[in-house]
Amino acid sequence: MPKETHGLSLDGQGKPLWLSLELTYRCPLKCTWCNNPLDFEDYAAKELSTEEWKQVLRDARAIGALQLGFTGGEPLQRADLEELVAHADGLGFYTNLITSGIGLSEERLLALKAAGLKQIQLSLQSTRPGLTDALVGARAHAHKLEAARLIKAHGFPMVLNMPVFRHNIELIGEMIEWAAGLGVEYIEFANIQYYNWALMNRDELMPTLEQVREAERVVNEWRAKLGKAMTIYFVIPDYYEGRPKACMNGWGAIHLTIAPDGVAMPCQEARVIPGLAFESVRDRPLGWIWHESPLFRKYRGLDWLPEPCGSCAEKEKDFGGCRCQAFLLTGDAANTDPACSRSPHHHLVQQAVAGVAAPLRFRKPLVKRAAGAVSTAFMED
């Protein structure tokens, strides 16, 4: 079996070091920046069974996966989560739970700890109850704060994730202060990427460049103040950077996502790209999908890169950027990522940025993640 080495970094040595299991797309929240598919409700009846997920875990471990994220939707919606965590722990995975905190009772947290869960990433949208609840479309703020308290009380390493957009970017300082008081070790401010629900709401969600720079200044002040007490990540949106992100460290390099229905993907967004042959673990061995399938080989490495990427001195840093973003903004996944200032399509990103900076006569309502929020006709256009 050939080893994919050209262009791989971190060095994964051709192994899917990071495994992401999207156990379900079900979720009690209605976030307007959600990365789940627009037709998420269609997947509920297709979810893998407990035994099928266990087979995925065994197969992924056999091909070299080391770190595992249980995610969704909301993974706590699965009643078998503890059983899957225990199985993964027994196989030697370092297990992470990526959660909104809704449904994380003390009883369940203790069960997850007994099962071998190693780390929890909790999302929190703001320090202010009214804003959090409005953003996620549910009475969630108090539940999230209680989940954070329980996570720390029971000794879990915790990553606090704050998705950043226009509505909450000016609260970053407040969030750091609150997290420091709780004893959070890691906090990530991730300016959202514009796919799926976020792309639909981009004009309303995207902060201005001035807001991003001010937030970066606040982050640096807190880094100096807190020192090694807290690690603060601040992910600047590539719309403002002039260079694309090294998406997933390269297509099919170290990241493997399994969707609720068993489809294996190089990232959780890949199914937005039409014309690709997606394989399910129900039909094909996971090892074959990772190493041999046309899907994972399609944009793996560097040889496929178009110009100007192919001759770019930075191609081993960004791997040509994001294929999903290239498709969503240009209509062709093989195009240069428009986030790059050297891309012939960069004007598309510049237009979006200019639109955010321009004064609006009115604000559009945000489209919330909910069944029926997007019509079939809209998705086919």
Coordinates of C-alpha atoms in Angstrom, one line a residue:
M1 CA 0.0 0.0 0.0
P2 CA 1.5 3.3 -1.0
K3 CA 2.5 5.8 1.7
E4 CA 1.3 9.4 1.2
T5 CA 4.3 11.5 2.2
H6 CA 4.6 14.4 -0.3
G7 CA 3.2 17.5 1.4
L8 CA 2.1 15.8 4.6
S9 CA 3.1 17.7 7.7
L10 CA 3.1 17.5 11.5
D11 CA 4.5 14.6 10.4
G12 CA 1.5 12.3 10.4
Q13 CA 3.4 9.7 8.3
G14 CA 0.3 9.0 6.4
K15 CA -1.8 8.3 9.6
P16 CA -5.0 9.9 10.6
L17 CA -3.7 11.2 13.9
W18 CA -6.8 13.1 14.8
L19 CA -10.2 11.3 14.6
S20 CA -13.4 13.3 14.8
L21 CA -16.6 11.3 15.5
E22 CA -19.8 13.2 14.7
L23 CA -22.0 11.0 16.7
T24 CA -25.2 12.9 15.8
Y25 CA -26.3 16.1 14.2
R26 CA -29.1 16.4 16.8
C27 CA -28.7 19.4 19.1
P28 CA -30.9 21.4 21.4
L29 CA -29.4 24.7 20.2
K30 CA -30.0 26.7 17.0
C31 CA -26.7 28.4 16.5
T32 CA -26.5 30.7 13.4
W33 CA -22.9 29.8 12.7
C34 CA -23.2 26.0 13.0
N35 CA -21.0 23.9 10.8
N36 CA -23.5 21.0 10.5
P37 CA -25.2 20.5 7.2
L38 CA -28.2 22.6 6.3
D39 CA -30.3 19.3 5.9
F40 CA -29.1 18.0 9.3
E41 CA -32.5 16.7 10.3
D42 CA -32.3 14.1 7.5
Y43 CA -29.5 12.2 9.3
A44 CA -31.3 11.2 12.5
A45 CA -32.6 7.9 11.2
K46 CA -29.2 7.0 9.6
E47 CA -27.0 7.3 12.7
L48 CA -24.5 4.5 13.3
S49 CA -25.4 2.1 16.0
T50 CA -23.3 1.6 19.2
E51 CA -21.6 -1.5 17.7
E52 CA -20.9 0.2 14.4
W53 CA -19.2 3.1 16.2
K54 CA -17.2 0.6 18.2
Q55 CA -16.0 -1.0 15.0
V56 CA -15.1 2.5 13.6
L57 CA -13.0 3.0 16.8
R58 CA -11.1 -0.3 16.3
D59 CA -10.5 0.3 12.7
A60 CA -9.3 3.9 13.2
R61 CA -6.9 2.8 16.0
A62 CA -5.6 0.1 13.7
I63 CA -4.6 2.6 11.0
G64 CA -2.9 4.9 13.5
A65 CA -5.4 7.3 15.0
L66 CA -4.3 8.6 18.4
Q67 CA -6.5 11.5 19.5
L68 CA -10.3 11.4 19.4
G69 CA -13.0 14.1 19.6
F70 CA -16.6 13.1 20.3
T71 CA -18.6 15.8 18.7
G72 CA -21.9 16.5 16.8
G73 CA -24.3 18.2 16.9
E74 CA -24.4 17.6 20.6
P75 CA -22.8 14.3 21.4
L76 CA -24.6 14.2 24.8
Q77 CA -27.7 13.5 22.8
R78 CA -26.4 9.9 22.4
A79 CA -27.3 7.7 25.3
D80 CA -24.4 5.4 24.5
L81 CA -21.7 8.2 24.8
E82 CA -20.3 6.7 28.0
E83 CA -20.0 3.3 26.5
L84 CA -18.2 4.6 23.4
V85 CA -15.8 6.6 25.6
A86 CA -15.0 3.5 27.6
H87 CA -14.4 1.5 24.4
A88 CA -12.1 4.2 23.0
D89 CA -10.2 4.5 26.2
G90 CA -9.6 0.8 26.3
L91 CA -8.2 1.0 22.8
G92 CA -5.7 3.7 23.9
F93 CA -7.3 6.8 22.5
Y94 CA -6.8 10.2 24.2
T95 CA -10.5 11.2 24.3
N96 CA -12.0 14.6 24.1
L97 CA -15.6 15.6 24.5
I98 CA -16.6 18.7 22.4
T99 CA -19.9 19.9 23.8
S100 CA -22.3 22.8 24.3
G101 CA -22.7 21.6 27.9
I102 CA -26.4 21.2 27.5
G103 CA -27.3 17.9 29.1
L104 CA -24.0 17.6 31.1
S105 CA -25.3 16.8 34.6
E106 CA -23.0 15.9 37.4
E107 CA -24.1 12.3 37.3
R108 CA -23.3 12.1 33.6
L109 CA -20.0 13.9 34.0
L110 CA -18.9 11.4 36.7
A111 CA -19.9 8.5 34.4
L112 CA -17.8 9.9 31.6
K113 CA -14.9 10.3 33.9
A114 CA -15.2 6.7 35.1
A115 CA -15.4 5.7 31.4
G116 CA -12.0 7.3 30.8
L117 CA -12.8 10.7 29.3
K118 CA -9.6 12.8 29.4
Q119 CA -10.5 16.3 28.3
I120 CA -13.6 18.5 27.6
Q121 CA -14.0 21.4 25.2
L122 CA -17.0 23.5 26.2
S123 CA -18.5 26.2 24.1
L124 CA -19.6 29.5 25.6
Q125 CA -20.8 32.4 23.4
S126 CA -20.6 35.3 25.9
T127 CA -20.5 36.3 29.6
R128 CA -24.0 37.8 29.4
P129 CA -27.0 35.6 29.8
G130 CA -29.3 37.5 27.4
L131 CA -26.8 37.5 24.6
T132 CA -25.8 33.9 24.9
D133 CA -29.5 32.7 24.9
A134 CA -30.3 34.9 22.0
L135 CA -27.3 33.7 20.0
V136 CA -28.0 30.0 20.5
G137 CA -31.8 30.2 20.4
A138 CA -32.4 28.6 23.8
R139 CA -32.2 29.2 27.5
A140 CA -28.7 27.9 27.7
H141 CA -26.4 30.4 29.5
A142 CA -27.0 29.2 33.0
H143 CA -26.6 25.5 32.0
K144 CA -23.3 26.3 30.3
L145 CA -21.9 28.1 33.4
E146 CA -22.9 25.2 35.6
A147 CA -21.3 22.8 33.1
A148 CA -18.1 24.8 33.3
R149 CA -18.2 24.7 37.1
L150 CA -18.7 21.0 37.2
I151 CA -16.0 20.3 34.7
K152 CA -13.4 22.1 36.8
A153 CA -14.8 20.8 40.1
H154 CA -14.2 17.2 38.9
G155 CA -10.6 17.9 37.7
F156 CA -11.0 17.7 34.0
P157 CA -8.6 19.6 31.7
M158 CA -10.8 22.1 30.0
V159 CA -10.7 24.1 26.8
L160 CA -13.2 26.9 26.7
N161 CA -14.2 27.7 23.2
M162 CA -15.7 31.1 22.3
P163 CA -16.8 31.3 18.7
V164 CA -16.2 35.0 17.7
F165 CA -18.3 37.2 15.5
R166 CA -19.6 40.7 15.4
H167 CA -22.1 40.2 18.3
N168 CA -19.6 39.1 20.9
I169 CA -16.1 40.1 19.8
E170 CA -16.0 43.1 22.2
L171 CA -16.6 40.8 25.1
I172 CA -13.4 38.9 24.8
G173 CA -11.8 40.7 27.8
E174 CA -14.8 39.8 30.0
M175 CA -14.6 36.2 28.9
I176 CA -10.9 35.9 29.7
E177 CA -11.4 37.5 33.1
W178 CA -14.3 35.1 33.9
A179 CA -12.3 32.0 32.7
A180 CA -9.3 33.0 34.7
G181 CA -11.4 33.2 37.8
L182 CA -12.7 29.7 37.2
G183 CA -9.2 28.3 36.6
V184 CA -9.6 27.4 32.9
E185 CA -6.3 26.3 31.5
Y186 CA -7.0 26.9 27.8
I187 CA -9.3 29.3 26.1
E188 CA -9.8 29.6 22.3
F189 CA -11.3 32.6 20.6
A190 CA -12.1 31.2 17.2
N191 CA -13.3 33.7 14.6
I192 CA -15.8 31.5 12.9
Q193 CA -15.3 30.1 9.4
Y194 CA -18.0 30.8 6.9
Y195 CA -19.5 27.5 5.8
N196 CA -23.1 26.3 6.0
W197 CA -25.2 28.3 8.5
A198 CA -22.4 30.8 9.0
L199 CA -22.0 31.5 5.3
M200 CA -25.8 32.1 5.0
N201 CA -25.4 34.7 7.9
R202 CA -22.0 36.0 6.9
D203 CA -23.0 39.6 6.3
E204 CA -24.5 39.8 9.8
L205 CA -21.8 37.8 11.7
M206 CA -18.5 39.0 10.3
P207 CA -16.7 41.5 12.5
T208 CA -14.9 44.5 11.0
L209 CA -11.1 44.6 10.7
E210 CA -11.0 47.2 13.4
Q211 CA -12.9 45.0 15.8
V212 CA -10.6 42.1 15.0
R213 CA -7.5 44.2 15.7
E214 CA -8.9 45.6 18.9
A215 CA -9.7 42.1 20.1
E216 CA -6.2 41.0 19.3
R217 CA -4.8 43.8 21.4
V218 CA -7.0 42.8 24.3
V219 CA -5.9 39.2 24.0
N220 CA -2.2 40.3 24.0
E221 CA -2.8 42.4 27.1
W222 CA -4.3 39.4 29.0
R223 CA -1.5 37.1 27.8
A224 CA 1.0 39.5 29.4
K225 CA -1.1 39.7 32.6
L226 CA -1.8 36.0 33.0
G227 CA 1.5 34.6 31.8
K228 CA 1.6 30.8 32.0
A229 CA -1.5 30.6 34.1
M230 CA -3.7 30.3 30.9
T231 CA -3.0 29.5 27.3
I232 CA -5.0 31.9 25.1
Y233 CA -5.6 31.1 21.4
F234 CA -6.8 33.8 19.1
V235 CA -7.7 32.5 15.6
I236 CA -7.9 35.4 13.2
P237 CA -10.3 35.0 10.2
D238 CA -8.4 34.3 7.0
Y239 CA -10.7 36.8 5.3
Y240 CA -8.4 39.4 6.9
E241 CA -5.1 37.7 6.8
G242 CA -4.3 37.7 3.1
R243 CA -3.2 34.1 3.4
P244 CA -5.3 31.0 3.6
K245 CA -5.4 28.8 6.7
A246 CA -3.6 25.4 6.6
C247 CA -7.0 23.7 6.6
M248 CA -6.8 20.4 8.5
N249 CA -3.1 20.5 8.0
G250 CA -3.8 19.5 4.4
W251 CA -6.6 17.4 2.8
G252 CA -6.3 13.8 4.0
A253 CA -3.1 14.4 5.9
I254 CA -3.8 13.9 9.6
H255 CA -7.5 14.5 10.1
L256 CA -10.4 12.0 9.6
T257 CA -14.0 12.8 10.3
I258 CA -16.8 10.2 10.5
A259 CA -20.3 11.6 10.0
P260 CA -23.4 10.3 11.9
D261 CA -24.3 8.1 8.9
G262 CA -20.8 6.5 8.7
V263 CA -19.5 8.6 5.8
A264 CA -15.7 9.2 6.1
M265 CA -14.4 12.7 5.2
P266 CA -11.2 14.7 5.3
C267 CA -13.1 17.4 7.2
Q268 CA -16.6 17.9 8.5
E269 CA -17.5 20.2 5.6
A270 CA -16.3 18.1 2.6
R271 CA -19.8 17.0 1.6
V272 CA -20.6 20.6 0.4
I273 CA -18.4 19.8 -2.6
P274 CA -20.4 18.1 -5.4
G275 CA -19.0 15.4 -7.6
L276 CA -16.9 13.6 -5.0
A277 CA -17.5 9.9 -4.2
F278 CA -18.1 9.6 -0.5
E279 CA -17.7 6.2 1.1
S280 CA -19.4 4.9 4.2
V281 CA -17.8 2.6 6.8
R282 CA -20.9 0.5 6.3
D283 CA -19.7 -0.3 2.8
R284 CA -15.9 -0.1 2.8
P285 CA -13.1 -0.8 5.3
L286 CA -11.9 2.4 6.9
G287 CA -8.3 1.6 6.1
W288 CA -9.1 1.5 2.4
I289 CA -11.1 4.7 2.6
W290 CA -8.2 6.5 4.2
H291 CA -5.4 5.2 2.1
E292 CA -6.9 4.3 -1.2
S293 CA -10.2 6.0 -1.9
P294 CA -10.4 8.6 -4.6
L295 CA -11.9 11.1 -2.1
F296 CA -9.0 11.1 0.2
R297 CA -6.5 11.1 -2.6
K298 CA -8.2 13.9 -4.5
Y299 CA -6.5 16.9 -2.9
R300 CA -3.9 15.1 -0.8
G301 CA -0.3 16.4 -0.9
L302 CA 0.9 19.2 -3.2
D303 CA 1.1 17.8 -6.7
W304 CA -2.5 18.7 -7.6
L305 CA -2.1 22.4 -6.7
P306 CA -3.1 25.0 -9.4
E307 CA -1.1 28.1 -10.1
P308 CA -0.1 30.3 -8.4
C309 CA -0.2 27.8 -5.5
G310 CA 2.0 25.2 -7.3
S311 CA 5.0 27.5 -7.5
C312 CA 4.3 29.4 -4.2
A313 CA 7.1 29.3 -1.6
E314 CA 4.4 29.0 1.1
K315 CA 2.6 25.9 -0.3
E316 CA 4.1 23.7 2.4
K317 CA 2.7 26.0 5.1
D318 CA -0.9 26.3 3.9
F319 CA -1.3 23.4 1.5
G320 CA -3.3 25.5 -0.9
G321 CA -5.9 26.5 1.7
C322 CA -9.4 25.2 2.1
R323 CA -11.1 23.2 -0.7
C324 CA -14.6 23.7 0.8
Q325 CA -14.1 27.5 0.9
A326 CA -12.7 27.5 -2.6
F327 CA -15.9 25.7 -3.8
L328 CA -18.3 27.8 -1.8
L329 CA -16.9 31.1 -3.0
T330 CA -15.8 30.2 -6.6
G331 CA -17.9 27.1 -7.6
D332 CA -14.8 24.9 -8.1
A333 CA -13.0 23.2 -5.2
A334 CA -9.8 23.0 -7.3
N335 CA -9.5 26.7 -7.5
T336 CA -7.0 28.7 -5.4
D337 CA -8.6 29.6 -2.0
P338 CA -9.9 33.1 -2.4
A339 CA -8.7 34.0 1.1
C340 CA -5.2 34.2 -0.4
S341 CA -4.2 37.6 -1.7
R342 CA -2.4 35.9 -4.6
S343 CA -5.6 34.1 -5.8
P344 CA -7.3 35.3 -8.9
H345 CA -10.5 35.0 -6.9
H346 CA -9.4 37.1 -4.0
H347 CA -11.7 39.9 -5.0
L348 CA -14.6 37.7 -3.7
V349 CA -13.2 37.9 -0.2
Q350 CA -12.4 41.6 -0.6
Q351 CA -16.0 42.3 -1.6
A352 CA -17.3 40.5 1.5
V353 CA -15.0 42.4 3.7
A354 CA -15.9 45.7 2.1
G355 CA -19.6 44.9 2.6
V356 CA -19.1 44.3 6.3
A357 CA -17.4 47.7 6.7
A358 CA -20.0 49.6 4.8
P359 CA -22.9 51.0 6.8
L360 CA -26.2 49.0 6.3
R361 CA -29.6 50.6 5.9
F362 CA -31.1 47.7 7.9
R363 CA -30.0 44.5 9.6
K364 CA -31.2 41.2 8.2
P365 CA -32.5 38.6 10.7
L366 CA -30.1 35.7 11.4
V367 CA -31.2 32.3 10.0
K368 CA -31.1 30.0 13.0
R369 CA -30.2 26.3 12.8
A370 CA -33.6 24.7 12.9
A371 CA -35.6 22.1 10.9
G372 CA -37.3 23.8 8.1
A373 CA -35.2 27.0 8.4
V374 CA -33.8 26.4 4.9
S375 CA -36.1 25.1 2.1
T376 CA -35.1 22.3 -0.2
A377 CA -35.5 24.7 -3.2
F378 CA -33.0 27.1 -1.6
M379 CA -30.4 24.3 -1.2
E380 CA -30.8 23.2 -4.8
D381 CA -30.4 26.7 -6.3

